[in-house]
XYZ file of C-alpha atoms in Angstrom:
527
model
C 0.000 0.000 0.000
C 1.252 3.602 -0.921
C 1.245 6.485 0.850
C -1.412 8.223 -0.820
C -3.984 5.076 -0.181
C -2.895 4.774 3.445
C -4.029 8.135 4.269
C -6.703 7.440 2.536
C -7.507 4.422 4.825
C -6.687 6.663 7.670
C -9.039 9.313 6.355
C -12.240 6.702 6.152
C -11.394 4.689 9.238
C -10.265 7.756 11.506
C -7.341 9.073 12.824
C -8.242 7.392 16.197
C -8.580 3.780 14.662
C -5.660 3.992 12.206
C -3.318 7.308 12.982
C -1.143 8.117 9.914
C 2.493 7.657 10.302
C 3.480 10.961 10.869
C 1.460 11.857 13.702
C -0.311 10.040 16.670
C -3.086 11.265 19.525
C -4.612 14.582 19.507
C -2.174 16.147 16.478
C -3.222 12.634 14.208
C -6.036 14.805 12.720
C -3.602 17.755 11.358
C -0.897 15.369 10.660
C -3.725 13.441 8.484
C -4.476 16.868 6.382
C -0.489 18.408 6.344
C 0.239 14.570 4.693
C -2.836 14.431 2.585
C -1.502 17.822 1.536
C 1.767 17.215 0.491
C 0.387 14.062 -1.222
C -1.755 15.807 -3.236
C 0.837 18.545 -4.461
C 3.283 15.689 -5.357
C 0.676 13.964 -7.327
C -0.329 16.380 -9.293
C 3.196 17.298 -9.910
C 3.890 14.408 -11.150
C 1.684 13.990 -14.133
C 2.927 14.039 -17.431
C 0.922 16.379 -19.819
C -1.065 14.530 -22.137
C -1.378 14.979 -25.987
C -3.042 17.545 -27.253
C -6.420 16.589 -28.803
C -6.992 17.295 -32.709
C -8.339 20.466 -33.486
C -12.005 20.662 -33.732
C -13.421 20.445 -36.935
C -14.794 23.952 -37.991
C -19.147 24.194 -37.965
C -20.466 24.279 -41.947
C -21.859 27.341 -43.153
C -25.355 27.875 -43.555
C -26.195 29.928 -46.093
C -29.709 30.796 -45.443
C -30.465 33.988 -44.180
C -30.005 35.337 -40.975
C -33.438 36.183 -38.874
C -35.060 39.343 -38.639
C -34.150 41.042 -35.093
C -37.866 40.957 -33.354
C -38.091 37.290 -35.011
C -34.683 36.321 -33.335
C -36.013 37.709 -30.087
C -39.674 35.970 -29.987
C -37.605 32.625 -30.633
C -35.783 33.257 -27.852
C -38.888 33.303 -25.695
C -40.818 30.794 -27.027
C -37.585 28.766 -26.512
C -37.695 29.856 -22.731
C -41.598 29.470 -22.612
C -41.583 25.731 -24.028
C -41.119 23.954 -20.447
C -43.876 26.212 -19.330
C -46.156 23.817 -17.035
C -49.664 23.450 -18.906
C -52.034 21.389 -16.355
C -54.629 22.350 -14.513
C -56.206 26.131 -15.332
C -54.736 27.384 -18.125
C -55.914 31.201 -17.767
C -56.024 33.653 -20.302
C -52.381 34.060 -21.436
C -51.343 32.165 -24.713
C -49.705 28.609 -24.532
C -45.886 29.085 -25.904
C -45.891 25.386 -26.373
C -48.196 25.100 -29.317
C -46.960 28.563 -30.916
C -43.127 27.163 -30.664
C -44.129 24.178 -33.608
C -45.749 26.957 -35.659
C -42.906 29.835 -35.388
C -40.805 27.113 -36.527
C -42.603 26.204 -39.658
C -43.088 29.751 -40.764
C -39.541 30.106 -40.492
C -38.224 27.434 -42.380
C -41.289 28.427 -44.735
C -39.298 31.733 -44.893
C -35.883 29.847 -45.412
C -34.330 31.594 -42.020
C -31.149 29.850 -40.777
C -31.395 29.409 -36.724
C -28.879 31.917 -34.822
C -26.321 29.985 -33.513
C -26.552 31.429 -29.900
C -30.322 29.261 -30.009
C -28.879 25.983 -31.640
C -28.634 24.176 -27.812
C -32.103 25.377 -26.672
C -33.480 24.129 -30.173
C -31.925 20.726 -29.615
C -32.621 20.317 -26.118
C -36.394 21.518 -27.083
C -36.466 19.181 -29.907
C -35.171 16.378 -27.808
C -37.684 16.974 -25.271
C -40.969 16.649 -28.119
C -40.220 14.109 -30.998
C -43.113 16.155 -32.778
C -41.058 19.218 -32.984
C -38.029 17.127 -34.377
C -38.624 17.384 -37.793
C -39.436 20.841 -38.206
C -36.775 22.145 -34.911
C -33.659 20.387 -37.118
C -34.991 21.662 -40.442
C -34.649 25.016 -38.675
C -31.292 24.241 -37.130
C -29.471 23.174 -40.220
C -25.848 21.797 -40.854
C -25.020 23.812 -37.873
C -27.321 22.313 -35.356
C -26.198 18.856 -36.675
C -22.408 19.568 -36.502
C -23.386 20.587 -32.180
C -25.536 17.602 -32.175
C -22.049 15.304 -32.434
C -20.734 17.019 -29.486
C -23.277 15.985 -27.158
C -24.780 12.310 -26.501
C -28.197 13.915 -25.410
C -28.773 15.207 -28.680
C -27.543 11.948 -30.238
C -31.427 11.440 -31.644
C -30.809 14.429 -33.919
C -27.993 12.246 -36.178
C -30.562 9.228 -36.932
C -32.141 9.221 -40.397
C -29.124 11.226 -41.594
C -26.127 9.545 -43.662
C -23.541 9.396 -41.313
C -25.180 12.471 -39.431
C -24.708 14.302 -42.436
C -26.516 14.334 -45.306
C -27.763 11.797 -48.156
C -24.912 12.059 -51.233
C -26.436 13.476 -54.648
C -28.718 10.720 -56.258
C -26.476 11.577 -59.025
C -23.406 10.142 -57.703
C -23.694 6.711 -58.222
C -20.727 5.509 -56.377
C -21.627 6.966 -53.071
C -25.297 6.091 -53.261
C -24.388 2.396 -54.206
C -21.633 2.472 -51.433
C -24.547 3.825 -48.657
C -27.162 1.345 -50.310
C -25.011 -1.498 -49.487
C -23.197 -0.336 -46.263
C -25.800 2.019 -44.620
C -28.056 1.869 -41.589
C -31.688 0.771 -42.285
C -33.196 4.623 -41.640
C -30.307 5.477 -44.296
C -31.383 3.368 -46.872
C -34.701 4.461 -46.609
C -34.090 7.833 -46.735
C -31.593 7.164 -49.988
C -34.052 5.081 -51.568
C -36.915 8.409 -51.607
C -34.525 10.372 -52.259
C -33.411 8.801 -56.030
C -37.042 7.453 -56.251
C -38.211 11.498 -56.294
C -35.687 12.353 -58.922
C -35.688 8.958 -61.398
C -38.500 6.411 -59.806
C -36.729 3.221 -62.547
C -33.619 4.045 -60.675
C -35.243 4.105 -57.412
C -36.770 0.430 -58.483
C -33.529 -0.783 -59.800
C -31.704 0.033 -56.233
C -34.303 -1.243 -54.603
C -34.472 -4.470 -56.929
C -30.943 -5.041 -56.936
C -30.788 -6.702 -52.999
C -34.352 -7.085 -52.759
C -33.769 -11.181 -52.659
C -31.434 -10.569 -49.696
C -33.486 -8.179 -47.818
C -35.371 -8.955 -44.636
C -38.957 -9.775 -44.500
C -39.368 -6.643 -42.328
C -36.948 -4.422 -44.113
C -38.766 -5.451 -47.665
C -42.017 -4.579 -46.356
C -41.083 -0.829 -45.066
C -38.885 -0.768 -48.417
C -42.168 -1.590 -50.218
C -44.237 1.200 -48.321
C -41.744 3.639 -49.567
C -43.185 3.190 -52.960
C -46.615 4.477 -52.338
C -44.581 7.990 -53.080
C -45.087 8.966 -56.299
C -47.075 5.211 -57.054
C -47.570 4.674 -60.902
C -48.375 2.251 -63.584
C -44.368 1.887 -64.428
C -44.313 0.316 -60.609
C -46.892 -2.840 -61.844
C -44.334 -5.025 -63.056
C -42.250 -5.268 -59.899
C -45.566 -5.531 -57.362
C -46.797 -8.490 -59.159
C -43.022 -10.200 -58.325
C -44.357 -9.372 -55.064
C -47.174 -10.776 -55.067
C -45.173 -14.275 -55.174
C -43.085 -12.914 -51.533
C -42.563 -15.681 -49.131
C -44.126 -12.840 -46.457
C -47.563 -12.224 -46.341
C -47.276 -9.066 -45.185
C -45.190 -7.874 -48.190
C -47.737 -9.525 -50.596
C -50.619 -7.956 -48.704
C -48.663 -4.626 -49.635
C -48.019 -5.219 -52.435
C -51.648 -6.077 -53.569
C -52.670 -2.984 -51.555
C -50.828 -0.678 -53.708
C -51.297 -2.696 -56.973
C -55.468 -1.687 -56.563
C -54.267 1.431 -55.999
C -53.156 1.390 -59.984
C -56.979 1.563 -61.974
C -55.380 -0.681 -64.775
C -53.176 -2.472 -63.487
C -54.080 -6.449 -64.152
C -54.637 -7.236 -60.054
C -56.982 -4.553 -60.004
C -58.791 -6.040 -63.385
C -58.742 -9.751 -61.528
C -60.280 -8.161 -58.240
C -63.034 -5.970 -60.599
C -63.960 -9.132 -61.902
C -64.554 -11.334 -58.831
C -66.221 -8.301 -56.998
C -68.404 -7.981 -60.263
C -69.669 -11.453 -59.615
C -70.873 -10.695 -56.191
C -72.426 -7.670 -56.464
C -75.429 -7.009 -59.060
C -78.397 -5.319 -59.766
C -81.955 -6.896 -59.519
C -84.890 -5.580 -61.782
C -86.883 -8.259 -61.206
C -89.142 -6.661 -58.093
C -89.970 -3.637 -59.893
C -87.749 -1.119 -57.862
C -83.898 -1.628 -58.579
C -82.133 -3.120 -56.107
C -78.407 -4.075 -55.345
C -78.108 -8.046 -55.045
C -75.123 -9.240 -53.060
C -73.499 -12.948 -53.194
C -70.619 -12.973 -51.170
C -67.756 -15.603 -51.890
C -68.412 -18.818 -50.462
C -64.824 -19.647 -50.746
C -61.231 -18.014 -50.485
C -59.553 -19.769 -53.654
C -55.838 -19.986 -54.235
C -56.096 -17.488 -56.633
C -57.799 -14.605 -54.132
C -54.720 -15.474 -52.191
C -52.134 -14.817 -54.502
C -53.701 -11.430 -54.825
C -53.642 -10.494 -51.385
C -56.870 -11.360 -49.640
C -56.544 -12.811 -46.484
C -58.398 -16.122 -45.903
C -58.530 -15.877 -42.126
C -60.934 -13.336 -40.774
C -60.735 -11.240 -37.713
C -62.280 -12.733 -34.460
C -66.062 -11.722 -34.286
C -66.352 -11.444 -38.625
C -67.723 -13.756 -40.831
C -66.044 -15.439 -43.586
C -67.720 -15.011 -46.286
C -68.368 -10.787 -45.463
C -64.745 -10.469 -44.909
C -63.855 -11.784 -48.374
C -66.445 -9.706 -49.789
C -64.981 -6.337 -48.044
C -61.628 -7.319 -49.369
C -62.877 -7.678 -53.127
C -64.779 -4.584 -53.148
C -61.816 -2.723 -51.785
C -59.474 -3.528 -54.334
C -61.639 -3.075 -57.510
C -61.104 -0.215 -59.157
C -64.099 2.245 -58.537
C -64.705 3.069 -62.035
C -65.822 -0.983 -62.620
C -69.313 -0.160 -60.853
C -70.909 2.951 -62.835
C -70.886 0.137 -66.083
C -72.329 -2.629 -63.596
C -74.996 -0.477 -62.525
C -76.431 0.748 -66.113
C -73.936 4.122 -66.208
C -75.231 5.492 -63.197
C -73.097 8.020 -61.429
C -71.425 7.142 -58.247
C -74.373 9.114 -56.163
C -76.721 7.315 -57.784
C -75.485 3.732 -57.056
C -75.095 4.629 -53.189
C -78.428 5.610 -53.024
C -80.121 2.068 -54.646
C -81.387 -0.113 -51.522
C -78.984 -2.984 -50.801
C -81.131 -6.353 -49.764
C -80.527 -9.275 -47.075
C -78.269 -6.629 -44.398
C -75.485 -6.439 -46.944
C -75.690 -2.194 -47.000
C -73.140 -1.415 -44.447
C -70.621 -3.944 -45.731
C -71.081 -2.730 -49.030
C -70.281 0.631 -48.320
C -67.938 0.520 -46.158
C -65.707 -1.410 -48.353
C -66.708 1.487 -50.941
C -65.539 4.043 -48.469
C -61.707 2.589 -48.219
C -61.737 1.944 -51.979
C -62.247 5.690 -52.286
C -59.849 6.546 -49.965
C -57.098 3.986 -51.638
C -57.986 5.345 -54.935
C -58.039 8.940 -54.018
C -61.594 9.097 -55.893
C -63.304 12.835 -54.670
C -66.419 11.689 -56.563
C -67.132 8.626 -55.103
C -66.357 10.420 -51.668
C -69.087 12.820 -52.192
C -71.461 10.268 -52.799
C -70.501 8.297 -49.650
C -70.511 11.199 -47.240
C -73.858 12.482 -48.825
C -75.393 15.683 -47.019
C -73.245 17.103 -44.106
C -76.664 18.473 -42.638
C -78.068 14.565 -42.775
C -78.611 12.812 -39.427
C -75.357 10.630 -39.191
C -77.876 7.083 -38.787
C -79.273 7.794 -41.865
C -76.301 8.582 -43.887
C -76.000 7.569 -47.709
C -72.948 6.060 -47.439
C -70.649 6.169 -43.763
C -71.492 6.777 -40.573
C -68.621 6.369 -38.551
C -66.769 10.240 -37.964
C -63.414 8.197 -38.678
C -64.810 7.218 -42.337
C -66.286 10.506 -43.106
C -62.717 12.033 -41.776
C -60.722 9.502 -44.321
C -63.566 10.572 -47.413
C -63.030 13.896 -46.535
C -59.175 13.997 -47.000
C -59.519 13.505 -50.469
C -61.905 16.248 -51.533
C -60.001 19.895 -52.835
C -59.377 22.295 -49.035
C -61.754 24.549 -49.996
C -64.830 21.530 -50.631
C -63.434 20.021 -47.495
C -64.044 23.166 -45.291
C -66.873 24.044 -46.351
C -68.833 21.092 -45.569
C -67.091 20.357 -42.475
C -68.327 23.989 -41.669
C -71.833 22.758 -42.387
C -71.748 19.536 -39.777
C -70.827 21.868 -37.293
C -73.620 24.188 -37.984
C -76.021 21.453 -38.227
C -74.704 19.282 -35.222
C -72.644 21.069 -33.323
C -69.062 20.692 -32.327
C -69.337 17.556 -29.867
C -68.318 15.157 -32.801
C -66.595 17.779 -35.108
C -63.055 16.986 -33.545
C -61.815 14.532 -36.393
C -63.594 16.131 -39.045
C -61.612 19.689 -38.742
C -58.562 17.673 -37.939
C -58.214 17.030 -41.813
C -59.180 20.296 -42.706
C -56.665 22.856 -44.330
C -54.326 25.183 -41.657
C -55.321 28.260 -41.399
C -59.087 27.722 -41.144
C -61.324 29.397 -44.137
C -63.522 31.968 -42.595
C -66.553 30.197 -43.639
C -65.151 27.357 -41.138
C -63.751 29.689 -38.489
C -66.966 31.412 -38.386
C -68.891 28.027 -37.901
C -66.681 26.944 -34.823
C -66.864 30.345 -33.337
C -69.922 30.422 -33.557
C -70.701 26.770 -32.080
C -68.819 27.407 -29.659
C -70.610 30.754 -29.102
C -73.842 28.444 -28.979
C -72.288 26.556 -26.147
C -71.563 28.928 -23.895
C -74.844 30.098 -24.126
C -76.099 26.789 -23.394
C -74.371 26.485 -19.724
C -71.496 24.294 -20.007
C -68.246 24.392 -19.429
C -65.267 25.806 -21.475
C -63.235 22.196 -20.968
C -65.951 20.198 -22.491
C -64.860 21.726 -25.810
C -60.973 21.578 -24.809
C -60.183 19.661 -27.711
C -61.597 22.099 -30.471
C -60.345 25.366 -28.191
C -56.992 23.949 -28.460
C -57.402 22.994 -32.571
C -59.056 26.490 -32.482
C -55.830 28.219 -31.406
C -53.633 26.393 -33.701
C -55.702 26.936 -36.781
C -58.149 29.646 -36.451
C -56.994 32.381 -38.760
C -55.619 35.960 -36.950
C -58.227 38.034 -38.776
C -61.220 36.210 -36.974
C -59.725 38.170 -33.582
C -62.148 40.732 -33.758
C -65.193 38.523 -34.088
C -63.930 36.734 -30.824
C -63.204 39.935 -28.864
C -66.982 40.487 -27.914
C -66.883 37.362 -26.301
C -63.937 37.835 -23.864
C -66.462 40.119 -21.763
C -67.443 38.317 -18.123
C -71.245 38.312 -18.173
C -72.705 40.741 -15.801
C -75.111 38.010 -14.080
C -75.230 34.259 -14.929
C -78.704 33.197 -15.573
C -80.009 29.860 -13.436
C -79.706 27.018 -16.506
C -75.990 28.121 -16.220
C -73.170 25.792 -14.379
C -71.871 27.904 -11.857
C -69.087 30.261 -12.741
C -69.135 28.792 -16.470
C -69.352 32.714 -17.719
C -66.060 32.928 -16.065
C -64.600 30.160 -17.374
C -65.705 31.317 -21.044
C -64.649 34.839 -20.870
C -61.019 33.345 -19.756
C -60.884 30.704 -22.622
C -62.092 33.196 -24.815
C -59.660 36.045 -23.759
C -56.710 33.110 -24.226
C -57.645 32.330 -27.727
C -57.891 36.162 -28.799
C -54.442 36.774 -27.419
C -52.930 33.547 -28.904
C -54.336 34.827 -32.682
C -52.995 37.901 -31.424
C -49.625 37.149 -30.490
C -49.295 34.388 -34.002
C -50.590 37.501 -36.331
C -47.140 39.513 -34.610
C -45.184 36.013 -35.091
C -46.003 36.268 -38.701
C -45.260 39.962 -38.565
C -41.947 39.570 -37.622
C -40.832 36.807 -39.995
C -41.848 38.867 -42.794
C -39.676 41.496 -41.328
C -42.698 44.307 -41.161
C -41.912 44.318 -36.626
């Protein structure tokens, strides 16, 4: 044992229990420090200076421009704002939170480089919300990636990127083969959109040149990736996959192969759902006839339909559903004497078969991307939802809804709310357009007008205040400031203190338009 770890021992033990050597009795304590003294000054001494570490490598440029001054200051406190604790009673002042995802996406909007006195509160804020990570990097740049290597907490901000860089040219053959073959699976995903945006044959030849040595797993998310910019010139190499030794993959690949019109799957699926599905003349009124498949042949297989059914659903409906899914839409206007698509949703549907019918129409209109067909499955948005001509489920009319044009989309989302209010509007105005149209804004200010009026509390619309914030357009401010007034008296059919409640929810939502409308303001440079 050396000197230094016997006073160490005589430092945990005590001086009374093991004295040092140069001092006994009442002085053992100051000998103890004198020695450890001396010890330490020899020690350190005695080291050797180390080599000098390398140079650190110098940050990229970024050669975006540089943030207006009031901009660069409002980051700084929604940056200081974003750990701001949002339970309980929110009051009237504006949640920094939600603004911070929406300053950022005007600014990269505005192609603004971040300063790089914020690039460690963007990272740490980015870190701390995995839905701010996309746009938060965008904003930080080469810059925020080269600070992101520095520090193993922001470690998450190098994943997806090609050696926490960026993806090489598509053009440069050499270093995209050399990352196809060598890179991480996020990396080879990202390289394979990449050259499929700028040549999609040379995106399929990549892709098809390891395909056979691919993973199940990795040749099904590799597959997904081609549902970007999907064509006709894509057929040949689904039906290959329609022959995978996963089901998954096949499944996949028939799903997107219906998604091509004319492609042959979707002629071989038009065909069996044709046989199912007719029309019957024979009792006077026209009526849709439905005789579902009483088998699951080898051949449905091949194209993707899955024999098995869900627990709870019946064979022969579940093959049925699958057939009418993948036919191309345009099959039925020919089967049903050239009637439009409104048309054939309204004829009556006999033996129960309605609902099964149409709701396999529904997802073939979303899969296809078909607005007509969409209209005529939503039908009226002032129609009781029970007696709907095509969907009643709010999570079908939300998925028919995404494919109509913004403008067609807001405006009859605006008319649900005005004929049924907002308690089931929350997924339908989640697909509509950011900022709101006024038509729409007016609807939900005015709904929610309706509500306060009605008694009940502020939080049982929480959801659609809080959409309301993020998407209500500034101008519709001044319409909302009558409302921030505290009644003068609360009538008796109201909950008790509910005009309070209101006035506060309504005074936060004017100054959150408020303070977005001076966001914008300053981006643009005119603060």
């Amino acid at each position: 044992m050396d000197a230094w770890e016997e006073l160490v021992t005589s430092a945990l033990l005590g001086t009374d229990r093991k004295p040092p050597a140069t001092g006994a009795g009442d002085a053992a304590p100051v000998a103890l420090l004198g020695a450890a003294a001396v010890q330490t000054v020899r020690r350190r001494a005695g080291l050797r200076p180390g080599p000098a570490a390398p140079a650190l490598e110098a940050a990229p440029e970024d050669g975006r421009g540089a943030l207006p001054e009031a901009a660069r200051r409002r980051l700084g406190q929604l940056l200081a704002g974003r750990s701001a604790p949002s339970a309980g009673r929110r009051g009237a002042v504006p949640d920094l939170t939600e603004l911070l995802p929406q300053w950022l996406a005007a600014a990269n909007e505005r192609g603004y480089r971040a300063p790089a006195a914020a690039l460690p509160a963007l990272l740490d804020a980015a870190r701390a919300r995995t839905d701010l990570r996309p746009a938060a990097l965008a904003f930080a740049g080469p810059r925020g990636l080269w600070l992101a290597r520095l520090n193993p907490d922001w470690r998450f901000a190098l994943r997806g990127t090609a050696g926490g860089g960026t993806l090489p040219d598509p053009a440069d053959e050499p270093a995209v083969l050399a990352l196809w073959e060598e890179g991480l699976f996020a990396e080879r995903v990202a390289l394979l959109a990449a050259v499929r945006a700028r040549d999609a044959e040379r995106g399929r030849a990549l892709l098809a040149s390891t395909w056979g040595t691919e993973r199940a797993e990795d040749r099904l998310m590799f597959l997904d990736s081609l549902r970007a910019g999907l064509g006709p010139a894509d057929e040949e190499f689904l039906e290959a996959a329609l022959s995978d030794r996963s089901r998954n993959v096949r499944a996949t690949a028939a799903e997107l192969l219906s998604a091509l019109p004319a492609s042959a799957l979707a002629g071989r699926m038009a065909e069996r759902a044709a046989s199912c599905v007719s029309l019957d003349r024979t009792e006077g009124a026209e009526t849709i006839v439905v005789e579902a498949p009483h088998e699951c042949d080898a051949g449905m297989v091949h194209d993707g339909v899955a024999a098995t059914p869900p627990t709870g659903r019946g064979e022969r409906s579940w093959w049925l559903g699958q057939l009418v899914e993948a036919a191309p839409l345009d099959c039925w206007s020919a089967r049903f004497g050239g009637r439009d698509p409104e048309r054939i949703v309204a004829l009556p549907v006999t033996d129960d078969w309605r609902a099964e019918l149409h709701a396999a129409w529904c997802r073939a209109a979303v899969r296809q991307r078909d607005a007509d067909w969409s209209r005529a499955l939503l039908g009226a948005p002032g129609a009781p939802q029970a007696t709907g001509p095509g969907s009643s489920s709010l999570a079908e009319r939300a998925r028919l809804l995404s494919t109509l044009p913004a403008e067609e989309r807001a405006a009859w989302v605006a008319a649900f709310i005005a004929a049924h209010g907002l308690s089931e509007a929350f997924q339908l105005l989640g697909v509509c357009a950011v900022p709101w149209s006024d038509g729409l804004g007016g609807a939900v200010v005015d709904a929610l007008d309706i509500a306060r009026d009605a008694g009940s509390y502020p939080w049982s619309f929480s959801g659609v205040m809080g959409l309301a914030e993020r998407c209500l357009a500034p101008a519709a401010a001044p319409r909302l400031a009558v409302l921030t007034v505290l009644p003068a008296e609360e009538s008796e059919d109201v909950s008790p203190g509910a005009g309070g409640y209101w006035a506060e929810a309504f005074q936060r939502l004017v100054a959150t338009l408020e303070l977005r409308a001076a966001m914008h303001a300053e981006l643009a440079g005119d603060a």
